GROMACS .gro file of C-alpha atoms in nm:
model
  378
    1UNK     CA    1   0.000   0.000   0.000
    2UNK     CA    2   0.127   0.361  -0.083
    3UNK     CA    3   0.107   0.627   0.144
    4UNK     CA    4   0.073   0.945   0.021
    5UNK     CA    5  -0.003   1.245   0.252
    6UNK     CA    6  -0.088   1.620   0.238
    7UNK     CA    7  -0.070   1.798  -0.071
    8UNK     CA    8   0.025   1.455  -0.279
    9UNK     CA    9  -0.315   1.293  -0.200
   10UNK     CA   10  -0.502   1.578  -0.301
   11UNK     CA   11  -0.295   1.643  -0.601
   12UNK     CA   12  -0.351   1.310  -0.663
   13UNK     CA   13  -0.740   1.299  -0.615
   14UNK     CA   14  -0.746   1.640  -0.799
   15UNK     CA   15  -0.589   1.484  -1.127
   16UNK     CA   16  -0.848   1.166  -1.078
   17UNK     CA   17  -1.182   1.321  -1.026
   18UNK     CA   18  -1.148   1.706  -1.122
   19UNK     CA   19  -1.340   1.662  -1.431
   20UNK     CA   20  -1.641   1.536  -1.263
   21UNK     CA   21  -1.644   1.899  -1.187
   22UNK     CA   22  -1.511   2.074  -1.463
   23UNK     CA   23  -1.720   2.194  -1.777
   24UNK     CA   24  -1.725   2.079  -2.155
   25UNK     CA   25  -1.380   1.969  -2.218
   26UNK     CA   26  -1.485   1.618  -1.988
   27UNK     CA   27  -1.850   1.462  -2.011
   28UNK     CA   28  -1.981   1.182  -1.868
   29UNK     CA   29  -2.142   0.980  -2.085
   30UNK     CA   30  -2.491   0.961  -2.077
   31UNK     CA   31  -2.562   0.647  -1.908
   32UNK     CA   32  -2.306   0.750  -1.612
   33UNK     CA   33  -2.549   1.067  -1.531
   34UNK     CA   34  -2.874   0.917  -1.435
   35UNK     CA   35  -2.869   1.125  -1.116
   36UNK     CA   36  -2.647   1.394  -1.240
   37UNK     CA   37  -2.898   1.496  -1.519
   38UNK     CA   38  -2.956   1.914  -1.482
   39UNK     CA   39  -3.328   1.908  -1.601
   40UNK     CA   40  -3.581   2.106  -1.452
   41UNK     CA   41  -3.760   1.784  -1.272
   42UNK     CA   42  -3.410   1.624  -1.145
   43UNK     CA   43  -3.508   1.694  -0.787
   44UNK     CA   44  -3.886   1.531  -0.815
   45UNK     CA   45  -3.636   1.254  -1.052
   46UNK     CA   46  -3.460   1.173  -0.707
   47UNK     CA   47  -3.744   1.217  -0.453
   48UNK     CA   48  -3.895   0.929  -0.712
   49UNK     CA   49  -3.602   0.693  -0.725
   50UNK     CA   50  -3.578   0.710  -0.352
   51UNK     CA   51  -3.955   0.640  -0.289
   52UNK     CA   52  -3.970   0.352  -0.545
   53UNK     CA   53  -3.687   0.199  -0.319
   54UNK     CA   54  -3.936   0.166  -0.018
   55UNK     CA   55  -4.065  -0.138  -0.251
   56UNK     CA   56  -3.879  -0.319  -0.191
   57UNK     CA   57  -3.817  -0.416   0.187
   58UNK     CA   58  -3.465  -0.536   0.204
   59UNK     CA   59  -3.493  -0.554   0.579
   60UNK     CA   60  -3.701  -0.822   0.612
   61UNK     CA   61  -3.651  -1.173   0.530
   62UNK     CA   62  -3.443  -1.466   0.648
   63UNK     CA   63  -3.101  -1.593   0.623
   64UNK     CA   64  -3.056  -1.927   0.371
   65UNK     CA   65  -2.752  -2.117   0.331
   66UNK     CA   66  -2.596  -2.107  -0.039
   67UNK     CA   67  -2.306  -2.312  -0.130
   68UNK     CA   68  -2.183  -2.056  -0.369
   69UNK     CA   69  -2.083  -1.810  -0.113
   70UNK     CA   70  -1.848  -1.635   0.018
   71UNK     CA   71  -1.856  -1.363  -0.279
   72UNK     CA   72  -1.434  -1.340  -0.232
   73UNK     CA   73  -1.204  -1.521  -0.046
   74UNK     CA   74  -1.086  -1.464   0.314
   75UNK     CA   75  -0.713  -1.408   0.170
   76UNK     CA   76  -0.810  -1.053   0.041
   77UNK     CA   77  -0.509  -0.836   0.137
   78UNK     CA   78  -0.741  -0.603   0.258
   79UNK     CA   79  -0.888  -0.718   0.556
   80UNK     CA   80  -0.778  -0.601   0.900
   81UNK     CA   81  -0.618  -0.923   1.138
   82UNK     CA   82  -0.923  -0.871   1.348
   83UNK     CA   83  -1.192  -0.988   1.095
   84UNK     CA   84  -1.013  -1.291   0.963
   85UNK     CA   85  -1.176  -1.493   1.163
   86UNK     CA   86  -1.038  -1.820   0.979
   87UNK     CA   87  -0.716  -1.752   0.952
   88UNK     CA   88  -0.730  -1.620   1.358
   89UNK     CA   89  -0.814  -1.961   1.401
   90UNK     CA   90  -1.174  -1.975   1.404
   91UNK     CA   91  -1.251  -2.318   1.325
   92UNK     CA   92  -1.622  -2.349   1.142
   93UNK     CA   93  -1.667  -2.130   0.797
   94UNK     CA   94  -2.021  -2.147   0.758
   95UNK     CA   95  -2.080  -1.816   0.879
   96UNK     CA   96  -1.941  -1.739   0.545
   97UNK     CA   97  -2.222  -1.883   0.335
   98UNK     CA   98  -2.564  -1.775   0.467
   99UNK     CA   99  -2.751  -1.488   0.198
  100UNK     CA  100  -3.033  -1.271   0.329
  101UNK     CA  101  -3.348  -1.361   0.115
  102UNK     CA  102  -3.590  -1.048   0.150
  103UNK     CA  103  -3.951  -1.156   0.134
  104UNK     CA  104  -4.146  -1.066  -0.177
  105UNK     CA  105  -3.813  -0.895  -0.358
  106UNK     CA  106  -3.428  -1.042  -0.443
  107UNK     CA  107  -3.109  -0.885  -0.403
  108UNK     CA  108  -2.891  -0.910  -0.745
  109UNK     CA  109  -2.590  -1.093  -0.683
  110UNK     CA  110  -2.295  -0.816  -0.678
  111UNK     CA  111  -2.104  -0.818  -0.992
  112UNK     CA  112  -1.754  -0.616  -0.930
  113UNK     CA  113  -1.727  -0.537  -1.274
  114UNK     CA  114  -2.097  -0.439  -1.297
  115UNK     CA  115  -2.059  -0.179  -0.985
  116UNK     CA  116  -1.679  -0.088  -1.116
  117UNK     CA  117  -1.857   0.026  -1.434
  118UNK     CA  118  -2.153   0.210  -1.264
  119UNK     CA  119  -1.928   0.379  -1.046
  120UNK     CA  120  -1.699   0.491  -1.304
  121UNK     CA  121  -1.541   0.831  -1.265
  122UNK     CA  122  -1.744   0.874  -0.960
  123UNK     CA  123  -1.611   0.843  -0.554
  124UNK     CA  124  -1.781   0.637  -0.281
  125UNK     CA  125  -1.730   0.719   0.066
  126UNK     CA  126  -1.856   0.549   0.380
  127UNK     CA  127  -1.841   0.788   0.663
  128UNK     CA  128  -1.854   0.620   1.025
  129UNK     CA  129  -1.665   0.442   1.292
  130UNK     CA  130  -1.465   0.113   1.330
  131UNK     CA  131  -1.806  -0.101   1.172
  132UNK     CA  132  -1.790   0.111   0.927
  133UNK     CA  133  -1.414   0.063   0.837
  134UNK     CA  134  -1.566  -0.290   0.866
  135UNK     CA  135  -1.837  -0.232   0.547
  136UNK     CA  136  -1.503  -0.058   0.402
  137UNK     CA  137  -1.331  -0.357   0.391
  138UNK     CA  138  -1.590  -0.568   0.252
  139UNK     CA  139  -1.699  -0.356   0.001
  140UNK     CA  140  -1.312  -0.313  -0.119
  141UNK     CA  141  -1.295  -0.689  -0.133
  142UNK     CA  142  -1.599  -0.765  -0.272
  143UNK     CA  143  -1.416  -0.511  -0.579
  144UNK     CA  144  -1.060  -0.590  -0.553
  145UNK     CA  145  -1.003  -0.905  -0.721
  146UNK     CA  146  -1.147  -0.796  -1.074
  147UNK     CA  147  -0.880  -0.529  -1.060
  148UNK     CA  148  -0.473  -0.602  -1.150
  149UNK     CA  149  -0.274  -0.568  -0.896
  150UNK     CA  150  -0.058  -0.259  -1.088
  151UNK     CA  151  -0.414  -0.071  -1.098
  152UNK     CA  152  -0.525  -0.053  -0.740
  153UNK     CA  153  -0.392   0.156  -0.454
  154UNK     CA  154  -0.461   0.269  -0.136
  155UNK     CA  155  -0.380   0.625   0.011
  156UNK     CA  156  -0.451   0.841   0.332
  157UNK     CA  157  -0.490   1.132   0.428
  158UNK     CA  158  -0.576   1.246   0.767
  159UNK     CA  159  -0.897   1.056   0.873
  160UNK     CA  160  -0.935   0.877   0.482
  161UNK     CA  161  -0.828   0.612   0.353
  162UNK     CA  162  -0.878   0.579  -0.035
  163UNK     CA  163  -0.885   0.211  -0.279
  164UNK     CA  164  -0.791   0.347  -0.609
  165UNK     CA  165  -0.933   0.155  -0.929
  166UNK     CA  166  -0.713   0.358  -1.183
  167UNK     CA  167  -0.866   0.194  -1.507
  168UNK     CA  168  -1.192   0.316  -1.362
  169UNK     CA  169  -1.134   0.591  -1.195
  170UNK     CA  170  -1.334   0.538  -0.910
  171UNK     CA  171  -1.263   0.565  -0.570
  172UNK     CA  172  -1.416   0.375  -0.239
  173UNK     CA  173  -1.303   0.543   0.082
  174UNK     CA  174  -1.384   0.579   0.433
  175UNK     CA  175  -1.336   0.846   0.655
  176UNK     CA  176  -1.317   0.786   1.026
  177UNK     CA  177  -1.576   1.025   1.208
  178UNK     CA  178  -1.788   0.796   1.499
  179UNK     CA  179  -2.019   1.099   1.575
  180UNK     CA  180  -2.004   1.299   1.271
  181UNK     CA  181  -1.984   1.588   1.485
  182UNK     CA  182  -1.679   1.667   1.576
  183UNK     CA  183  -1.489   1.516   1.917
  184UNK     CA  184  -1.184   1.775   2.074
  185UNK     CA  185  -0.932   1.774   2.274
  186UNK     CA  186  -0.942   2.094   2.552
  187UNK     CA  187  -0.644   2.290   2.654
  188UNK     CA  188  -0.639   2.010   2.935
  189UNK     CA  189  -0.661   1.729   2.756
  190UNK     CA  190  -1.057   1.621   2.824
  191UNK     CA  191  -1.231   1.509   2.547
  192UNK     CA  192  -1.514   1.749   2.408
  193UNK     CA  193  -1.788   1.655   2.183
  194UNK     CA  194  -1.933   1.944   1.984
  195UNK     CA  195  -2.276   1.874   1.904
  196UNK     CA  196  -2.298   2.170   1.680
  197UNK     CA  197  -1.994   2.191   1.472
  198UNK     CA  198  -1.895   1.966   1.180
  199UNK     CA  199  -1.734   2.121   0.892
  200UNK     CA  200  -1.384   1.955   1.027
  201UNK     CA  201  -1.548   1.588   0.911
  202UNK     CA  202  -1.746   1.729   0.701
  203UNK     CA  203  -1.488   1.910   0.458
  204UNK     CA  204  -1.382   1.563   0.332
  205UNK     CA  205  -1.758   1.453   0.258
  206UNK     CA  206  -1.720   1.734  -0.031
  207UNK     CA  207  -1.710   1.652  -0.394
  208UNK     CA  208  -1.831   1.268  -0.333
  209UNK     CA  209  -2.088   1.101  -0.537
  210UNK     CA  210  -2.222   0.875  -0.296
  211UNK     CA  211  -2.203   0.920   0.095
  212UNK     CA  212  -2.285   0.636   0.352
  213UNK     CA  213  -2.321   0.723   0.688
  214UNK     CA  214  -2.317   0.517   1.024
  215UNK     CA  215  -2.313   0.698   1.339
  216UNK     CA  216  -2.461   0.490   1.672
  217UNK     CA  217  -2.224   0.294   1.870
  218UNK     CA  218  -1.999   0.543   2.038
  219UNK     CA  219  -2.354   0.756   2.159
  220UNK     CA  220  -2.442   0.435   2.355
  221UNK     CA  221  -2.124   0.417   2.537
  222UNK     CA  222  -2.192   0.397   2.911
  223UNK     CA  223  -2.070   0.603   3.172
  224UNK     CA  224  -1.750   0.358   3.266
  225UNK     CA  225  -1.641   0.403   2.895
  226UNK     CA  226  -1.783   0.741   2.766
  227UNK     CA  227  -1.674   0.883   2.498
  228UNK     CA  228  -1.642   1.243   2.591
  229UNK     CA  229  -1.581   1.422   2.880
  230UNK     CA  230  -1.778   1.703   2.825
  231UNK     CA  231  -2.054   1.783   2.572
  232UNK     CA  232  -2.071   2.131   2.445
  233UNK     CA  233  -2.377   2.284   2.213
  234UNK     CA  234  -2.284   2.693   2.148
  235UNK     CA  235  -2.132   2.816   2.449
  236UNK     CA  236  -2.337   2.550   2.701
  237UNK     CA  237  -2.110   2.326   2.858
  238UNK     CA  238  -2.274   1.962   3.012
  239UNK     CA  239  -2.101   1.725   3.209
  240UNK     CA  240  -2.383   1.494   3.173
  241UNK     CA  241  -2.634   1.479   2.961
  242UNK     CA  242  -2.897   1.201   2.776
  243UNK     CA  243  -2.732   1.042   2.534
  244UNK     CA  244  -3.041   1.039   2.305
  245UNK     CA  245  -3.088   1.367   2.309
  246UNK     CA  246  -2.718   1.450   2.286
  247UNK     CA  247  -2.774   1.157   1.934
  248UNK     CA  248  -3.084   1.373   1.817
  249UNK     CA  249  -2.863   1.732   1.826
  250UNK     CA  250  -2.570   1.581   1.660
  251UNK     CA  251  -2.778   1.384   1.391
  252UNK     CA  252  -2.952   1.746   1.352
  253UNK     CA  253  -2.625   1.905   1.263
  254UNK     CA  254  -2.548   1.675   1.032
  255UNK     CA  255  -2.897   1.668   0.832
  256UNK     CA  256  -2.845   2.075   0.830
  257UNK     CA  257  -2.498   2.026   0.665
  258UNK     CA  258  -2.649   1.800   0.390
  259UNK     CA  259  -2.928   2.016   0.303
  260UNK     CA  260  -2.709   2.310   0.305
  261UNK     CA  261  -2.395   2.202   0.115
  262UNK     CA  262  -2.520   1.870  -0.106
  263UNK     CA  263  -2.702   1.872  -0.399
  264UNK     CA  264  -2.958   1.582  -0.488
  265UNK     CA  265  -2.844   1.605  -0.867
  266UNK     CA  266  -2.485   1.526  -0.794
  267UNK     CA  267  -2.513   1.358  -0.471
  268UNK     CA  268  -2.678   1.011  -0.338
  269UNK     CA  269  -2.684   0.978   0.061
  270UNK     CA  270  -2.758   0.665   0.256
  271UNK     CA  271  -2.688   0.605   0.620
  272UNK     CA  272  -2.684   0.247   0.756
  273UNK     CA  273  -2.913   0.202   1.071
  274UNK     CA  274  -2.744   0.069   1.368
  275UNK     CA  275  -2.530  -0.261   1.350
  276UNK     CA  276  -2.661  -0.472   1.661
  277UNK     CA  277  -2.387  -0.594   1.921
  278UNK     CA  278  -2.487  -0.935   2.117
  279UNK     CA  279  -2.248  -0.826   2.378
  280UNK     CA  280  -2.418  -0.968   2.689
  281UNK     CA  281  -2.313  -1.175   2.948
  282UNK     CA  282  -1.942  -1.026   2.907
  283UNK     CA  283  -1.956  -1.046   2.535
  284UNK     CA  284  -1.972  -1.413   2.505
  285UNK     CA  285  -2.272  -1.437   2.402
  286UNK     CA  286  -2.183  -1.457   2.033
  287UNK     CA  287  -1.897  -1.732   2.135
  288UNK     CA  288  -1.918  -2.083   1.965
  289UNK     CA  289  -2.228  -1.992   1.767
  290UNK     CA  290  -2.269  -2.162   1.472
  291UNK     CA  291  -2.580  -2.058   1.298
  292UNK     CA  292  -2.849  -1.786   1.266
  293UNK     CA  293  -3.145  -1.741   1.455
  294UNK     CA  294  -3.405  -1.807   1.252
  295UNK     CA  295  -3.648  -1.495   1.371
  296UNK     CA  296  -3.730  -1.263   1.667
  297UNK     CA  297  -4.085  -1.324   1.835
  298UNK     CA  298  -4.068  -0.976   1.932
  299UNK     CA  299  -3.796  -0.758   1.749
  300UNK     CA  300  -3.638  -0.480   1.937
  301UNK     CA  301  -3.617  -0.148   1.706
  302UNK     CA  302  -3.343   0.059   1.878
  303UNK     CA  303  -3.394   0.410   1.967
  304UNK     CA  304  -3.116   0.557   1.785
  305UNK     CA  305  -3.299   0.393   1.448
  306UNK     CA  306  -3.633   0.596   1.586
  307UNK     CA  307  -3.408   0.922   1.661
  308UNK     CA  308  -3.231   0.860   1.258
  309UNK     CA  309  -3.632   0.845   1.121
  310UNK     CA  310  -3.752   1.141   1.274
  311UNK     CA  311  -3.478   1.352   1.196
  312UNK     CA  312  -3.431   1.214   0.839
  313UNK     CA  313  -3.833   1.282   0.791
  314UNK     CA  314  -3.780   1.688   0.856
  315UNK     CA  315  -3.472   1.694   0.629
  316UNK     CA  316  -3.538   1.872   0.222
  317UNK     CA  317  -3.228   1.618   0.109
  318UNK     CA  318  -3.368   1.286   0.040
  319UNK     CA  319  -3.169   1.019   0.220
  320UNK     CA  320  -3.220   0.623   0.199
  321UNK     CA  321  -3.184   0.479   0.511
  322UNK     CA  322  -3.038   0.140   0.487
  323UNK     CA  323  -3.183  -0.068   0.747
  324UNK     CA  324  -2.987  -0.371   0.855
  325UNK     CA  325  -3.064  -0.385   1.228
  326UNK     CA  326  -3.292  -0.677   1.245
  327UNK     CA  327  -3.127  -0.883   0.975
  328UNK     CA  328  -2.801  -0.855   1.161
  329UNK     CA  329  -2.969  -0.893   1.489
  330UNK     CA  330  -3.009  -1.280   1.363
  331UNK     CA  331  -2.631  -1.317   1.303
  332UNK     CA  332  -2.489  -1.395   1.621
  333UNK     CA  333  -2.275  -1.663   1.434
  334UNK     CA  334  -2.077  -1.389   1.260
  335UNK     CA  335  -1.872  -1.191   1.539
  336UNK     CA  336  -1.501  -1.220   1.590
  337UNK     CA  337  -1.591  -1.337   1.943
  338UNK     CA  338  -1.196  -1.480   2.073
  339UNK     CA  339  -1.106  -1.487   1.727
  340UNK     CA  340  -1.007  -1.121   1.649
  341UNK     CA  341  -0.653  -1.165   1.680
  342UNK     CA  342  -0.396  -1.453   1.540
  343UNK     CA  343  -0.287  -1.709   1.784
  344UNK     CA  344  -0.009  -1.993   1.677
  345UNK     CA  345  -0.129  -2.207   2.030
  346UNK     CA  346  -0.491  -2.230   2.012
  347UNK     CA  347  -0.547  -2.418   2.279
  348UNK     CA  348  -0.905  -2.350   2.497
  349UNK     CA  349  -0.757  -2.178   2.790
  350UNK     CA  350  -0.609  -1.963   2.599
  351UNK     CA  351  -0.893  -1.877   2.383
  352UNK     CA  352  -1.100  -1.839   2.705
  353UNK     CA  353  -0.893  -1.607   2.865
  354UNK     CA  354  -0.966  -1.402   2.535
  355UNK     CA  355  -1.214  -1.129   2.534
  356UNK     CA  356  -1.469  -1.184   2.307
  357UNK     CA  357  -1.578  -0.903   2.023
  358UNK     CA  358  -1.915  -0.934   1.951
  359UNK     CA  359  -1.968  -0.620   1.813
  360UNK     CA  360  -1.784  -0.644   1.482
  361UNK     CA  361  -1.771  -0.937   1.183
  362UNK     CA  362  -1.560  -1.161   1.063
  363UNK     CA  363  -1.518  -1.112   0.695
  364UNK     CA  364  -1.607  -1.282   0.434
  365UNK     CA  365  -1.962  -1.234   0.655
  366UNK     CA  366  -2.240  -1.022   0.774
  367UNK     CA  367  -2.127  -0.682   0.583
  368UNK     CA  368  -2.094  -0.804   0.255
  369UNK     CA  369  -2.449  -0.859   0.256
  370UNK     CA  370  -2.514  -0.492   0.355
  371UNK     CA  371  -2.289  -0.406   0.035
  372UNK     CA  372  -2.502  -0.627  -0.184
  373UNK     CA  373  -2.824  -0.393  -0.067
  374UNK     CA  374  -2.634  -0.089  -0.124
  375UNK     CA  375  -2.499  -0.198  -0.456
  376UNK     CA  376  -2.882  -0.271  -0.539
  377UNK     CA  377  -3.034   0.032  -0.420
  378UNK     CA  378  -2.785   0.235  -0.634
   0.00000   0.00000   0.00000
């Protein structure tokens, strides 16, 4: 992997995408601008697309086992240590092979040189914390392999991280930013989250063609492992303060920021509802599963989804809100659990004096599945 930094990555970036907004001398063609169109009805065009996605419910459904998964294999150089579950040790692999089966509709099987084409020319950013970096990775994977290894790179800068598809100039990135709003360090070092200022996470969200969003699990933190110190809104310092109402003000900045600054023509916009953790019991509750549930007699909808509607509902920008809570919910198999990290002796007190993430997913796995949505609802 290349690192560039500073002025090199944006040089860089500047060369590969400046003509998406330049004028005659570099046209898409005309298939590549079915939301970039500039007639008069564009807006009502989008508003359209977005409600003819409700359709379809991708949320619910149930999980079937298909031989002819994983979608990429678990050797993609891409993948952090902590989601190779397998070669952690992890000794079952069906987790790898269960597709979600929405009732009434399908999801297309993804095609990496179908979505390379679609997204050619064009940057893809998924905006969020460490489950997000997860969806990163699986969507790079799920691209990677179609793509020669002298025509793919990945660059940073600051809190991005960029796979480069140079026959296709495309882009898929992620930028690190848990609560969207921004999170500072005071003069003495406490942590202070800003529930009304973004333009220092947001000034990287510029220019891209398609944003996804994730922001839940660091608002849920509890008080032993808070994220912040302090919360500040204008010149109102809290020590303490609800965390879903500290979840509704930051979301609210954010939805302001996208009306204000994105345009529907040029821009799609999705955030991903929450991902579930099954972190009880000390976070072994996800250890030595093997299977998914099959349903929920009574599914829990988390409040942070409710908060994401309601805010989402008084917002001009149309966003798609990509529900995989409940789908996830059923995946218990697919957490790390002691397998997040390599181990040469695996031997079982060793693995139980592990701790046990059940909050992220072993890859190939759960995310890929949320990519295959995505990839059909663009």
């Amino acid at each position: 992997m290349a690192k560039l930094h500073g002025t090199s990555f944006l040089s860089l970036a500047l060369l590969m995408f400046c003509f998406s907004h330049s004028g005659e001398s570099s046209r898409y063609d005309q298939e590549e601008l079915q939301w970039l169109d500039d007639k008069d009805d564009e807006i009502s065009m989008v508003q359209s697309r977005h409600s003819a996605l409700t359709t379809c419910d991708f949320s619910k459904g149930k999980w079937v086992y298909d031989q002819t998964y994983p979608l990429y294999d678990a050797t993609c150089p891409y993948l952090s240590t902590a989601v190779t579950c397998r070669k952690n040790g992890r000794p079952d692999s069906d987790y790898e092979k269960w597709r979600w089966k929405p009732h009434g509709c399908s999801i297309p099987r993804f095609d990496a040189l179908d979505f390379l084409g679609r997204m050619r020319r064009k940057r893809i950013m998924l905006v969020g914390d460490s489950i997000m970096r997860n969806q990163w990775e699986s969507l790079v994977c799920l691209v990677q392999s179609v793509v020669p290894p002298a025509r793919k790179t990945v660059i940073y800068n600051g809190p991005t991280m960029a796979f480069l598809a140079l026959d296709f100039e495309m882009s898929i990135e992620f930028c690190w930013a848990p609560f969207l709003v921004e999170l500072r360090r005071g003069p003495d070092g406490k942590r202070i989250l800003h529930l009304d200022s973004i333009e220092e996470n947001a000034k990287y969200w510029r220019g891209v063609d398609v944003l996804v969003f994730d922001s839940a699990h660091w608002w849920t933190h509890s008080d032993k492992w808070s994220s912040w110190d302090f919360v500040m809104e204008g010149n109102n310092v809290y020590k303490s303060i609800n965390p879903t109402i500290a979840y509704e003000k930051g979301l609210t900045t954010w939805a302001k920021w996208i009306d204000l600054n994105l345009d529907p023509r040029r821009t799609r916009v999705f955030f991903r509802s929450m991902s579930p953790r099954h972190n009880r019991d000390n976070g072994w509750k996800c250890h030595n599963q093997r299977e998914p549930l099959e349903n929920f007699s009574r599914p829990h909808v988390p409040e942070q989804l409710i908060v994401l509607q309601k805010v989402a509902r008084r917002m001009e920008f149309p966003v798609y809100i990509q529900d995989i809570t409940i789908m996830s919910a059923l995946r218990r198999d697919g957490h790390p659990s002691v397998y997040g990290r390599a181990s040469g002796d695996k031997n079982n007190q060793q693995l139980k004096d592990r701790s046990s993430d059940c909050s992220h997913w072993c890859l190939p796995g759960v995310p890929d599945t949320w990519n295959e949505i995505l990839n059909a609802a663009l």
